[in-house]
Amino acid sequence: PQDAWLWIPDHTEVWRVTEITRGYKEGDTTLHLLLEDDSTLPYPIELQLPPLCSLWGAHDLVALSHLHEPAVLHS
């Protein structure tokens, strides 16, 4: 969905928060992302979509709907 936030891997920061700027449809090979510095990034989808991001974090990791590395590190 457009206006969703994702974590993408990054060589410097380990994980970066990005926003989807164009709706995703099954079969798309690229996500159109907006980075925190307002630059855009066409992000190729390889095997699976990047993990969704909750900007608020979870104080209790049990509250996360899906446990993944960037959510754990962020919380």
Short mmCIF file of C-alpha atoms in Angstrom, two decimals:
data_model
loop_
_atom_site.label_atom_id
_atom_site.label_comp_id
_atom_site.label_asym_id
_atom_site.label_seq_id
_atom_site.Cartn_x
_atom_site.Cartn_y
_atom_site.Cartn_z
CA PRO A 1 0.00 0.00 0.00
CA GLN A 2 1.06 3.55 -0.66
CA ASP A 3 2.09 5.54 2.44
CA ALA A 4 3.40 2.39 4.12
CA TRP A 5 6.79 2.45 5.79
CA LEU A 6 9.41 -0.25 5.26
CA TRP A 7 12.83 -1.22 6.56
CA ILE A 8 15.45 -1.75 3.86
CA PRO A 9 18.98 -3.06 4.43
CA ASP A 10 21.74 -0.43 4.36
CA HIS A 11 25.51 -0.89 4.38
CA THR A 12 26.12 2.10 6.67
CA GLU A 13 23.09 2.22 8.97
CA VAL A 14 22.26 -1.53 8.84
CA TRP A 15 18.53 -0.71 8.31
CA ARG A 16 16.88 2.43 6.87
CA VAL A 17 13.29 3.58 7.15
CA THR A 18 11.64 4.31 3.79
CA GLU A 19 8.16 5.22 2.59
CA ILE A 20 6.45 3.63 -0.41
CA THR A 21 5.51 6.43 -2.81
CA ARG A 22 3.65 4.37 -5.42
CA GLY A 23 1.23 1.53 -4.76
CA TYR A 24 2.58 -2.01 -5.00
CA LYS A 25 0.78 -4.64 -7.05
CA GLU A 26 1.57 -8.34 -6.98
CA GLY A 27 4.07 -9.07 -9.71
CA ASP A 28 5.81 -5.66 -9.54
CA THR A 29 9.59 -6.00 -9.63
CA THR A 30 10.41 -2.59 -8.12
CA LEU A 31 9.21 -0.56 -5.15
CA HIS A 32 9.29 3.23 -5.43
CA LEU A 33 10.62 4.53 -2.12
CA LEU A 34 11.23 7.89 -0.48
CA LEU A 35 14.15 8.03 1.95
CA GLU A 36 14.32 10.20 5.07
CA ASP A 37 16.57 12.71 3.24
CA ASP A 38 13.78 13.22 0.61
CA SER A 39 15.68 11.34 -2.09
CA THR A 40 13.89 8.65 -4.07
CA LEU A 41 15.03 5.09 -4.57
CA PRO A 42 13.80 2.46 -7.00
CA TYR A 43 14.23 -0.66 -4.86
CA PRO A 44 14.31 -4.01 -6.69
CA ILE A 45 12.22 -6.74 -5.12
CA GLU A 46 14.14 -9.99 -5.09
CA LEU A 47 12.52 -12.88 -3.22
CA GLN A 48 10.26 -11.10 -0.74
CA LEU A 49 9.08 -7.65 0.27
CA PRO A 50 11.10 -5.81 2.94
CA PRO A 51 9.66 -5.85 6.49
CA LEU A 52 7.00 -3.29 7.41
CA CYS A 53 8.02 -0.58 9.83
CA SER A 54 6.17 0.72 12.84
CA LEU A 55 7.53 4.23 13.43
CA TRP A 56 6.52 4.12 17.07
CA GLY A 57 8.34 0.92 17.95
CA ALA A 58 7.01 -1.53 20.45
CA HIS A 59 7.90 -1.36 24.11
CA ASP A 60 6.94 -5.02 24.37
CA LEU A 61 8.27 -7.09 21.45
CA VAL A 62 5.39 -9.51 21.94
CA ALA A 63 3.12 -6.74 20.58
CA LEU A 64 4.79 -6.86 17.16
CA SER A 65 2.74 -8.66 14.53
CA HIS A 66 5.92 -9.99 12.91
CA LEU A 67 9.24 -10.26 14.72
CA HIS A 68 12.14 -9.26 12.47
CA GLU A 69 15.63 -7.85 13.02
CA PRO A 70 14.95 -4.16 12.22
CA ALA A 71 11.95 -4.05 14.57
CA VAL A 72 13.96 -5.60 17.39
CA LEU A 73 16.88 -3.19 16.89
CA HIS A 74 14.54 -0.18 16.66
CA SER A 75 12.65 -1.14 19.81
#
